[in-house]
Every structure is written in structure tokens, then in C-alpha cells.
Short mmCIF file of C-alpha atoms and ligand atoms in Angstrom, two decimals:
data_model
loop_
_atom_site.label_atom_id
_atom_site.label_comp_id
_atom_site.label_asym_id
_atom_site.label_seq_id
_atom_site.Cartn_x
_atom_site.Cartn_y
_atom_site.Cartn_z
CA MET A 9 30.30 28.46 64.82
CA SER A 10 31.76 25.98 62.38
CA ASN A 11 30.78 26.77 58.74
CA VAL A 12 29.26 30.32 57.81
CA SER A 13 27.55 30.23 54.46
CA PHE A 14 26.62 32.88 52.27
CA PRO A 15 23.71 33.77 49.77
CA SER A 16 23.94 31.94 46.60
CA ASN A 17 24.40 35.28 44.61
CA PHE A 18 27.13 36.81 46.74
CA VAL A 19 29.71 38.35 44.53
CA TRP A 20 33.29 37.27 45.73
CA GLY A 21 35.70 39.39 44.27
CA ALA A 22 39.03 41.05 44.53
CA ALA A 23 39.98 44.81 43.86
CA THR A 24 42.96 46.83 42.40
CA ALA A 25 43.45 50.35 41.31
CA ALA A 26 44.96 51.39 37.81
CA TYR A 27 48.05 53.18 39.13
CA GLN A 28 48.80 50.67 41.70
CA ILE A 29 49.09 47.72 38.96
CA GLU A 30 49.12 48.90 35.40
CA GLY A 31 52.49 50.32 34.71
CA ALA A 32 52.93 51.50 31.16
CA TRP A 33 52.90 54.78 32.54
CA ASN A 34 53.71 56.56 29.40
CA GLU A 35 52.84 54.12 26.74
CA ASP A 36 50.47 54.33 23.85
CA GLY A 37 49.47 57.91 24.47
CA LYS A 38 48.62 57.96 27.95
CA GLY A 39 48.91 61.52 29.71
CA GLU A 40 50.88 62.05 32.86
CA SER A 41 48.85 61.84 36.11
CA ILE A 42 49.52 63.55 39.46
CA TRP A 43 50.95 60.09 40.69
CA ASP A 44 53.36 59.95 37.86
CA ARG A 45 54.68 63.45 38.87
CA PHE A 46 54.63 62.80 42.50
CA SER A 47 56.48 59.26 42.43
CA HIS A 48 59.02 60.87 40.17
CA THR A 49 59.66 63.64 42.55
CA PRO A 50 62.82 62.58 44.83
CA GLY A 51 61.84 61.87 48.46
CA LYS A 52 58.15 61.29 48.12
CA ILE A 53 57.92 57.48 48.19
CA THR A 54 59.61 54.86 50.28
CA ASN A 55 62.76 53.44 48.38
CA GLY A 56 62.10 55.82 45.40
CA ASP A 57 59.69 53.16 44.15
CA THR A 58 57.17 54.35 41.30
CA GLY A 59 54.21 52.98 39.44
CA ASP A 60 56.12 53.09 36.22
CA VAL A 61 56.08 49.40 35.75
CA ALA A 62 53.98 48.33 38.99
CA CYS A 63 52.84 44.85 38.26
CA ASP A 64 52.83 45.47 34.51
CA HIS A 65 49.23 44.44 34.56
CA TYR A 66 48.85 46.68 31.26
CA HIS A 67 50.63 43.98 29.33
CA ARG A 68 50.20 40.96 31.55
CA TYR A 69 46.38 41.24 32.24
CA PRO A 70 45.68 38.00 30.41
CA GLU A 71 48.13 36.10 32.92
CA ASP A 72 46.19 38.05 35.78
CA ILE A 73 42.76 37.09 34.61
CA ALA A 74 43.83 33.43 34.19
CA LEU A 75 44.92 33.77 38.04
CA MET A 76 41.43 35.28 38.80
CA ARG A 77 39.73 32.28 37.33
CA GLN A 78 41.84 30.14 39.16
CA ILE A 79 40.61 31.65 42.38
CA GLY A 80 37.23 31.59 41.12
CA LEU A 81 36.41 35.07 41.36
CA LYS A 82 32.89 36.17 40.36
CA GLY A 83 33.70 39.84 40.27
CA TYR A 84 36.71 42.18 39.85
CA ARG A 85 36.99 45.75 40.83
CA PHE A 86 39.55 47.90 38.94
CA SER A 87 39.95 51.55 37.98
CA VAL A 88 40.26 53.48 34.97
CA SER A 89 43.27 55.84 34.51
CA TRP A 90 41.68 58.90 33.50
CA PRO A 91 44.84 60.32 31.70
CA ARG A 92 45.05 56.86 29.81
CA VAL A 93 41.87 57.77 28.01
CA LEU A 94 41.87 61.54 28.07
CA PRO A 95 45.64 62.73 28.18
CA ALA A 96 44.73 66.23 29.31
CA GLY A 97 41.65 65.21 31.18
CA PHE A 98 39.39 66.52 28.64
CA GLY A 99 39.25 67.03 24.80
CA ARG A 100 40.94 64.73 22.88
CA VAL A 101 40.29 61.10 23.43
CA ASN A 102 43.11 58.57 23.31
CA LEU A 103 41.71 55.64 21.40
CA ALA A 104 44.41 53.21 22.36
CA GLY A 105 43.76 53.77 25.92
CA LEU A 106 40.10 52.98 25.33
CA GLY A 107 41.24 50.05 23.55
CA TYR A 108 43.15 48.82 26.43
CA TYR A 109 39.99 48.86 28.63
CA ASP A 110 37.98 47.18 26.01
CA ARG A 111 40.33 44.25 26.00
CA LEU A 112 40.46 44.00 29.71
CA VAL A 113 36.58 44.16 30.08
CA ASP A 114 36.07 41.81 27.09
CA SER A 115 38.59 39.10 28.68
CA LEU A 116 37.09 39.44 32.07
CA LEU A 117 33.48 38.66 30.57
CA ALA A 118 34.90 35.65 28.58
CA ALA A 119 36.27 34.43 31.89
CA ASN A 120 32.75 34.87 33.64
CA ILE A 121 34.10 37.41 36.00
CA GLU A 122 31.85 40.58 36.34
CA PRO A 123 33.84 43.83 35.92
CA PHE A 124 32.99 46.49 38.51
CA ILE A 125 34.41 49.82 37.31
CA THR A 126 35.87 52.73 39.42
CA LEU A 127 36.15 55.78 37.43
CA HIS A 128 38.65 57.72 39.80
CA HIS A 129 41.03 55.98 42.09
CA TRP A 130 43.42 58.93 42.65
CA ASP A 131 45.48 59.36 39.43
CA LEU A 132 44.26 62.80 38.38
CA PRO A 133 45.49 63.90 34.96
CA GLN A 134 48.47 66.56 35.75
CA ALA A 135 46.84 68.76 33.34
CA ILE A 136 43.63 69.01 35.49
CA TRP A 137 45.78 69.69 38.50
CA GLU A 138 47.48 72.32 36.68
CA ARG A 139 44.11 74.05 35.96
CA GLY A 140 43.31 74.05 39.73
CA GLY A 141 42.47 70.47 40.35
CA TRP A 142 39.42 69.83 42.37
CA ILE A 143 39.19 73.54 43.47
CA ASN A 144 38.31 74.76 40.00
CA ARG A 145 34.46 74.00 39.41
CA ASP A 146 35.17 73.70 35.65
CA ASN A 147 37.08 70.61 36.34
CA LEU A 148 33.98 69.02 37.98
CA SER A 149 32.26 69.03 34.85
CA PHE A 150 35.30 67.60 32.92
CA PHE A 151 35.28 64.47 35.33
CA ALA A 152 31.24 64.24 34.44
CA ASP A 153 32.30 64.37 30.70
CA TYR A 154 34.93 61.55 31.25
CA ALA A 155 32.39 59.51 33.18
CA ALA A 156 29.79 59.95 30.25
CA LEU A 157 32.69 58.83 27.76
CA MET A 158 33.31 55.72 29.80
CA ALA A 159 29.77 54.97 30.19
CA LYS A 160 28.94 55.30 26.43
CA HIS A 161 31.91 53.22 25.59
CA LEU A 162 31.53 50.36 28.26
CA GLY A 163 27.92 50.70 29.33
CA ASP A 164 27.03 47.85 27.01
CA ARG A 165 29.33 45.60 29.11
CA ILE A 166 29.65 46.84 32.75
CA LYS A 167 26.54 47.21 34.94
CA ARG A 168 28.00 48.49 38.29
CA TRP A 169 29.67 51.94 38.15
CA THR A 170 31.60 53.78 40.73
CA THR A 171 32.46 57.45 40.64
CA PHE A 172 35.17 57.83 43.28
CA ASN A 173 37.30 55.77 45.47
CA GLU A 174 37.76 57.00 48.96
CA PRO A 175 37.39 60.78 48.23
CA SER A 176 38.31 61.40 51.93
CA VAL A 177 41.80 60.02 51.19
CA ILE A 178 42.16 62.41 48.06
CA ALA A 179 41.52 65.31 50.39
CA ILE A 180 43.30 64.56 53.49
CA ASP A 181 46.22 62.78 52.23
CA GLY A 182 46.47 64.81 49.26
CA TYR A 183 46.26 68.26 51.03
CA VAL A 184 46.75 67.88 54.68
CA SER A 185 49.37 65.14 55.46
CA GLY A 186 50.83 65.64 51.86
CA GLU A 187 51.72 62.05 51.74
CA HIS A 188 49.95 61.34 48.56
CA ALA A 189 49.75 63.37 45.34
CA PRO A 190 49.51 66.36 44.80
CA GLY A 191 51.58 66.59 48.04
CA VAL A 192 50.00 69.80 49.51
CA LYS A 193 50.43 70.00 53.27
CA ASN A 194 48.30 71.39 55.96
CA ASP A 195 45.81 73.15 53.84
CA TRP A 196 42.63 72.14 55.85
CA LYS A 197 40.61 74.85 54.20
CA MET A 198 41.40 73.59 50.69
CA ALA A 199 40.95 70.03 51.89
CA ARG A 200 37.37 70.93 52.94
CA GLN A 201 36.51 72.51 49.61
CA VAL A 202 38.17 69.45 47.75
CA ILE A 203 35.88 67.36 49.95
CA HIS A 204 32.75 69.31 49.03
CA ASN A 205 33.85 69.60 45.41
CA LEU A 206 34.48 66.00 44.88
CA MET A 207 30.78 65.23 46.10
CA VAL A 208 29.56 67.71 43.36
CA ALA A 209 31.80 66.06 40.84
CA HIS A 210 30.36 62.75 42.14
CA GLY A 211 26.89 64.25 41.79
CA LEU A 212 27.51 65.45 38.30
CA ALA A 213 29.01 62.14 37.23
CA VAL A 214 26.09 60.25 38.45
CA GLN A 215 23.74 62.22 36.15
CA ALA A 216 26.34 62.03 33.24
CA ILE A 217 26.38 58.26 33.34
CA ARG A 218 22.57 57.79 33.66
CA ALA A 219 22.18 60.06 30.67
CA ALA A 220 24.78 58.27 28.69
CA ALA A 221 23.71 54.77 29.23
CA PRO A 222 20.37 54.24 30.87
CA GLY A 223 19.76 51.19 33.30
CA LEU A 224 23.35 51.08 34.81
CA GLU A 225 23.78 50.94 38.49
CA VAL A 226 26.04 53.84 39.96
CA GLY A 227 27.54 54.27 43.39
CA ILE A 228 30.53 55.64 45.14
CA VAL A 229 33.19 53.98 47.44
CA LEU A 230 33.72 55.43 50.83
CA SER A 231 36.49 54.69 53.32
CA GLN A 232 34.96 54.22 56.70
CA TRP A 233 36.69 52.99 59.81
CA GLY A 234 34.70 52.05 62.95
CA VAL A 235 34.99 54.46 65.88
CA ASP A 236 34.67 52.66 69.30
CA PRO A 237 34.95 54.19 72.69
CA SER A 238 37.60 53.00 75.04
CA SER A 239 35.16 52.05 77.74
CA ASP A 240 31.54 52.11 78.78
CA GLU A 241 32.12 55.33 80.53
CA PRO A 242 29.64 57.89 79.44
CA SER A 243 32.36 60.38 78.76
CA ASP A 244 34.33 57.99 76.62
CA ILE A 245 31.22 56.98 74.74
CA ALA A 246 30.44 60.62 74.16
CA ALA A 247 33.97 61.49 73.02
CA ALA A 248 33.74 58.59 70.46
CA ASN A 249 30.30 59.64 69.26
CA HIS A 250 31.43 63.31 68.47
CA ILE A 251 34.45 62.06 66.71
CA TRP A 252 32.14 59.84 64.53
CA ASN A 253 29.53 62.69 64.05
CA SER A 254 31.97 65.41 63.34
CA ARG A 255 34.40 63.43 61.05
CA GLU A 256 33.06 59.93 59.75
CA THR A 257 29.86 61.61 58.40
CA ALA A 258 31.64 63.99 56.16
CA PHE A 259 30.39 62.20 52.98
CA LEU A 260 27.71 59.78 54.33
CA HIS A 261 25.57 62.70 55.71
CA PRO A 262 25.67 65.02 52.42
CA ILE A 263 25.24 61.86 50.18
CA PHE A 264 22.42 60.11 52.23
CA ARG A 265 20.76 62.98 53.97
CA GLY A 266 21.58 66.05 51.73
CA TYR A 267 23.48 68.14 54.33
CA TYR A 268 26.50 68.36 56.58
CA HIS A 269 26.10 66.92 60.07
CA PRO A 270 25.36 69.73 62.48
CA GLU A 271 28.12 68.43 64.84
CA MET A 272 30.68 68.66 62.08
CA VAL A 273 29.37 72.14 60.99
CA ASP A 274 29.88 73.28 64.62
CA ALA A 275 33.39 71.93 64.86
CA VAL A 276 34.48 73.24 61.59
CA GLY A 277 33.18 76.58 62.29
CA ASP A 278 34.21 79.38 59.81
CA GLN A 279 36.34 76.92 57.88
CA MET A 280 33.28 75.16 56.24
CA PRO A 281 33.49 74.92 52.28
CA GLU A 282 31.79 77.18 50.12
CA VAL A 283 28.39 75.64 49.07
CA LYS A 284 26.66 76.76 45.89
CA SER A 285 22.96 76.49 45.59
CA GLY A 286 21.90 73.29 44.05
CA ASP A 287 24.87 71.44 45.31
CA PHE A 288 23.23 69.23 47.84
CA ALA A 289 20.49 68.15 45.50
CA LEU A 290 23.38 67.03 43.06
CA ILE A 291 25.26 65.25 45.93
CA SER A 292 22.19 63.55 47.54
CA GLN A 293 20.87 61.87 44.35
CA LYS A 294 19.58 58.19 44.82
CA LEU A 295 22.45 55.84 44.50
CA ASP A 296 22.03 52.16 43.26
CA PHE A 297 24.78 50.90 45.87
CA LEU A 298 27.17 51.95 48.48
CA GLY A 299 30.63 50.77 48.40
CA ILE A 300 32.56 50.65 51.82
CA ASN A 301 36.08 50.24 52.21
CA SER A 302 37.27 49.41 55.69
CA TYR A 303 40.48 48.08 57.22
CA SER A 304 40.43 48.88 60.98
CA ARG A 305 38.94 51.16 63.63
CA SER A 306 39.96 53.89 66.00
CA VAL A 307 39.42 53.78 69.75
CA ILE A 308 38.43 56.96 71.44
CA SER A 309 38.54 58.02 75.13
CA ALA A 310 37.48 61.22 76.71
CA GLN A 311 41.26 62.13 76.60
CA GLY A 312 41.64 61.46 72.91
CA GLN A 313 42.54 58.45 70.59
CA ILE A 314 44.19 55.36 72.29
CA ALA A 315 46.91 53.73 70.33
CA PRO A 316 48.32 51.03 70.20
CA ILE A 317 45.58 48.88 71.88
CA PRO A 318 47.41 46.50 74.44
CA GLY A 319 47.06 42.95 73.31
CA SER A 320 45.75 43.80 69.90
CA GLU A 321 47.43 42.67 66.51
CA TYR A 322 48.57 45.10 64.10
CA THR A 323 49.23 44.80 60.51
CA GLU A 324 52.34 46.14 58.39
CA MET A 325 50.23 49.38 57.87
CA GLY A 326 50.14 49.82 61.68
CA TRP A 327 46.34 49.19 61.66
CA GLU A 328 44.68 47.19 64.26
CA VAL A 329 43.04 44.00 63.53
CA CYS A 330 39.61 44.10 64.99
CA ALA A 331 36.88 42.37 63.11
CA PRO A 332 34.12 42.80 65.44
CA ALA A 333 34.35 46.53 64.78
CA PHE A 334 33.59 45.96 61.10
CA ARG A 335 30.18 44.54 62.14
CA ARG A 336 29.60 47.41 64.48
CA LEU A 337 30.54 49.85 61.70
CA LEU A 338 28.29 48.28 59.04
CA ASN A 339 25.42 48.23 61.62
CA ARG A 340 25.77 51.92 62.62
CA ILE A 341 25.89 53.14 59.10
CA ASN A 342 22.89 51.03 58.32
CA GLN A 343 21.04 52.22 61.13
CA ASN A 344 21.86 55.89 60.74
CA TYR A 345 21.08 56.12 57.20
CA SER A 346 18.65 54.78 54.41
CA LEU A 347 21.11 52.78 52.48
CA PRO A 348 20.84 51.17 49.04
CA PRO A 349 22.61 47.85 48.86
CA VAL A 350 26.20 47.71 50.10
CA TYR A 351 29.34 46.08 48.55
CA ILE A 352 32.39 45.75 50.71
CA THR A 353 34.68 47.14 47.93
CA GLU A 354 37.98 46.90 49.87
CA ASN A 355 39.03 44.91 52.80
CA GLY A 356 42.22 42.88 53.52
CA ALA A 357 45.65 43.08 55.21
CA SER A 358 49.34 43.73 54.70
CA PHE A 359 51.82 41.23 56.38
CA LYS A 360 55.24 40.56 55.22
CA ASP A 361 55.31 37.37 53.42
CA VAL A 362 58.29 34.78 53.15
CA VAL A 363 58.67 32.27 50.39
CA SER A 364 58.95 28.93 52.15
CA PRO A 365 61.48 26.16 51.00
CA ASP A 366 58.71 24.32 49.39
CA GLY A 367 58.30 27.53 47.15
CA LYS A 368 54.95 28.45 48.77
CA ILE A 369 53.92 31.58 50.76
CA HIS A 370 52.20 30.27 53.94
CA ASP A 371 50.31 33.61 54.75
CA GLU A 372 48.41 32.19 57.55
CA ARG A 373 47.92 35.66 59.18
CA ARG A 374 46.22 37.10 56.01
CA ILE A 375 44.02 34.06 56.00
CA ASP A 376 43.09 34.49 59.62
CA TYR A 377 42.28 38.28 58.96
CA LEU A 378 39.96 37.64 56.05
CA ARG A 379 38.29 34.58 57.87
CA GLN A 380 37.43 36.92 60.76
CA HIS A 381 36.32 39.63 58.63
CA PHE A 382 34.17 37.61 56.38
CA THR A 383 32.51 36.11 59.40
CA GLN A 384 31.72 39.49 60.95
CA VAL A 385 30.30 40.65 57.75
CA ARG A 386 28.14 37.84 57.57
CA LEU A 387 26.85 38.60 60.94
CA ALA A 388 26.28 42.08 60.08
CA MET A 389 24.03 40.80 57.09
CA GLN A 390 22.25 38.57 59.63
CA ASP A 391 21.61 41.79 61.65
CA GLY A 392 20.02 43.51 58.62
CA VAL A 393 22.72 44.92 56.43
CA ASP A 394 22.25 44.20 52.71
CA VAL A 395 25.60 43.30 51.70
CA ARG A 396 25.85 41.91 48.28
CA GLY A 397 29.56 41.27 47.57
CA TYR A 398 32.96 41.47 48.94
CA PHE A 399 36.25 42.64 47.06
CA VAL A 400 39.26 41.62 49.01
CA TRP A 401 42.08 44.04 48.67
CA SER A 402 44.04 43.04 46.88
CA LEU A 403 44.05 40.69 43.88
CA ILE A 404 48.01 40.93 43.83
CA ASP A 405 50.69 42.69 45.70
CA ASN A 406 51.01 46.15 44.27
CA PHE A 407 52.45 49.67 44.63
CA GLU A 408 50.93 50.93 47.92
CA TRP A 409 51.23 54.75 47.37
CA GLY A 410 53.64 56.39 49.40
CA HIS A 411 54.80 53.13 50.93
CA GLY A 412 56.02 52.12 47.47
CA ASN A 413 56.27 48.33 46.91
CA THR A 414 56.86 47.49 50.72
CA LYS A 415 53.34 46.77 51.87
CA PRO A 416 52.13 43.36 50.27
CA PHE A 417 48.33 42.97 50.49
CA GLY A 418 47.69 40.52 47.67
CA LEU A 419 46.32 37.04 47.23
CA ILE A 420 48.95 36.62 44.79
CA GLN A 421 52.40 37.70 45.30
CA THR A 422 54.42 39.87 42.83
CA ASP A 423 58.27 39.49 42.50
CA TYR A 424 58.96 43.24 41.44
CA ASP A 425 62.40 42.14 39.81
CA THR A 426 61.02 39.51 37.49
CA LEU A 427 57.38 40.29 37.60
CA LYS A 428 56.63 36.57 38.49
CA ARG A 429 53.37 35.91 40.04
CA THR A 430 52.88 33.38 42.70
CA MET A 431 49.62 32.22 44.39
CA LYS A 432 49.71 32.71 48.07
CA ASP A 433 47.94 30.20 50.42
CA SER A 434 45.45 32.95 51.00
CA GLY A 435 44.54 32.69 47.36
CA GLU A 436 43.97 28.94 47.60
CA TRP A 437 41.90 29.45 50.72
CA TYR A 438 39.72 32.05 49.07
CA GLN A 439 39.11 29.67 46.32
CA GLN A 440 37.82 27.14 48.74
CA VAL A 441 35.63 30.01 50.22
CA ILE A 442 34.27 30.95 46.91
CA ALA A 443 33.98 27.28 45.54
CA SER A 444 31.93 26.45 48.94
CA ASN A 445 30.31 29.93 49.28
CA SER A 446 31.09 29.57 53.10
CA VAL A 447 33.83 30.36 55.57
CA ASP A 448 35.22 27.47 57.39
CA GLN A 449 36.06 28.37 60.96
CA GLN A 450 38.78 25.57 61.22
CA GLN A 451 42.42 26.67 61.12
CA TYR A 452 43.42 26.52 57.32
CA LYS A 453 45.81 23.82 56.54
CA SER A 454 47.89 24.54 53.47
CA VAL A 455 47.12 22.06 50.72
C1 FCB B 529 42.77 52.04 50.41
C2 FCB B 529 43.10 52.34 48.97
C3 FCB B 529 43.76 51.13 48.16
C4 FCB B 529 44.98 50.70 48.88
C5 FCB B 529 44.36 50.36 50.49
C6 FCB B 529 45.35 49.52 51.27
O1 FCB B 529 42.58 53.19 51.17
O2 FCB B 529 41.65 52.63 48.33
O3 FCB B 529 44.25 51.72 47.03
O4 FCB B 529 45.92 51.55 49.06
O5 FCB B 529 43.84 51.22 51.04
#
């Protein structure tokens, strides 16, 4: 294989999230989010880092859009900070917050970059958390009202809308590991109710967006890791299938089939969430696209998970690099569900970067990771998966949640002292991929 080409209308993009890049945490009338509160709590984030300033994208978005143009991005996936537009999560609208997203979207369109909007990438208004967060069902309608507000406001300029980013992570990291806001630990029962209620909120928001601005495309972004058996032994294969069915289907099954996977129901037993009548109809409304975020896989044997995998490369996140697992994952989802078109809404790698004496960042490992993953996704497309676009995580190094500023994922480096941006070799390489609409299999030579 020398050169792998993509369809001419393929959307090459990059992704970010509001709390990870915007900064301006208390400017122009923005309300507090649970991530503001969490990062301000001593001991929660590596090095005591916060998103108070982050990449200062709130003020520097014109510079960042100029860099997106330099790379040649066709699409840009960003999220809206809910408390920036609705400081309490409902009620009074902060016009200055809406104004910021107007400017951002107008500048993207002027640069010929298609905005892909995500309504919730984890920065829940603190006031909503104080009213019971995702457990209180009134709050689910507040999310739908917020979705309608945004669709009325930006629906004339943005076509593709995503309700939630990775609802599984909201529930598991927020309520079980406690490594994310709101920082609740070991409450599986609550986490399962949050999973269910997030899907109900998604369903209400889909309806609200469609009612507010007909003709928009609406989807959700799910985090899906491949699950591979450790060998061809039937017992290892059965163990891996069980993990897939009882865990990885938590969102796919309700959204694309309208019920929980029976193996999951069995495994969870009396800890299943409370389901109200009508929930599954709301949850399983037809979507216009599915966003998949994927970074790695798990390897399962009859004895349990195997890690690390001898001989495998690992990123700074401790995630195994295994691009062929991405192709298998996409095929598995495509074969098990009747899917709408798919976008890869996040994929990328954190590796430590060094600035060379020539002032450049020769991030060959990141290039290699992306090259392998682009290629495997193209193969999955040839297998029959209808992938329409690919958003690299991330455009720019940013605040990586509990890890603070210590995990660089960007095509562009952020110097957190000066806020200076530097294009990495991976950004230049991606520019070549986009310009040629193909992935060259040769080792990249920095230019
Ligand atoms: C995903 C998140 C994104 C970023 C990447 C590394 O789970 O959606 O915000 O943290 O992981």
C-alpha cells in the first residue's frame, strides 16, 4: 500500500472542547461550571492546573482560526459552554456569551471551515448540579431548552449538531472513579441512572433542536473502545464478547435498538436504572449521524483484562496504540446496528513533545499514530462503514481534564506561559494529507 485516497467530500477536521481551550472562565457574565468548581478544589488536578485561562481561545480564536486555515481544515468541532450562555443553566440568557459563539461561527464560515457544534462536553452549570444534576429529571428539560436556544440562534449557520460528548465518561469518571467533576466516587447506582438520564436528555434535545430549526442534522458522540480477545481460544473470545455486550453497548443498544442489551441487564441485576414509560422511544429517535471517539482498545482473556500488551507501544495516557483494532471496532458497530452516517469525532495521541534546536517540534510518533489510524479507517470504509469525516483530537494542546496541562494532544503546541502557538510537524503533515486528500504511507520527512 503506498497511497490511500479518500472520497472527495470527506470532512477533514480537528476537535476541541470549550472548557479545555476557552479560558475566560468568569468573563462577560459567564456562570460557574462544575469544572470551574472542581479545578479550583485543591488536589483534584495534576499540578493544580485549571481551565481558567487554558489556551485563552476565547480571546485568541482569530489566531486559532488562521492556524486552522493554514492546516486547511474543512471542519472544526467545538463545544459550547452551557453556563456561558445560560449562567444558571436555565432562565436568563447571557447575550455576551451568545455573542462570542456568533463571532466564532461567523469567523469559521468566513474561513470556509464548517462548524460542527457539540452542546455538552462536560462543563455542566454548577447551578444545575446543585439542583440535582443529571439525576433530577427537571434538569433534562433544561438541557433541551438550552439546545433549542442554541438551535434557534445558530441553526441558520450550523448544519450538524451533537447533543452530548461521551456520556459514558460523564457517568463513570464523574460518579465512579471521581477523577472528573463533579467528583463523586464509587456510586455505581447513581452512575447508571446518570447514563440513562443522559440518554433521555439527548432524546429531548433531539426533539427540541428539530422543532426549533427544521432541517438540521442531529447526532451524538459516543466513546467506543475496541474489545479484542487475547487469543483464538473459545473461552477468551467468549470473555471478550461478554465484556462488549455487557459494557460497550450501554449507549449503542438503547439508541439504535431501543432497549438495553439483555447481557447487560443480566450483569447489572437489581442495579439497573429506573426507566419511565416513553423513555426508550425518546432515546431511540432516528439520528442523522453518529460520532465515534476512539483512542485504543482493551484486550480480554478468560482470566480478565490483559495490560500492558507485551511489545505494544503506549501513549502518554497509558493507552495502547493498535490501529487495526479501530477497523475491527467500526465494522463491529456497523454490523450490529443499523447506523446513520458516521463521523470519527475524536482520535489522536498524546506524546511528549520537544522543541528542537531548529525551533520545530518533530512529533514523528503522533504522525505515525495518525497515519496508521487514518489508513485503518479508510479500510473500514472499504469494508462498508459509511464514514464521512474525521476530526483529529486535538487542534491544539489543551487542558486534559484531571491531568491538567501535562498531556499534549495537539497538532499545534501551546506554551502555557506565553500562550504562543507553534505548529508541530504533525500539523504540517496533516496539511499535506488534506491537500492531497490521501495518506502517504512513506515515513514523513519534516519540511
Ligand atoms: C476524550 C474527550 C476529550 C479529550 C480526549 C483525550 O475522552 O472527549 O475531551 O479529553 O479524550
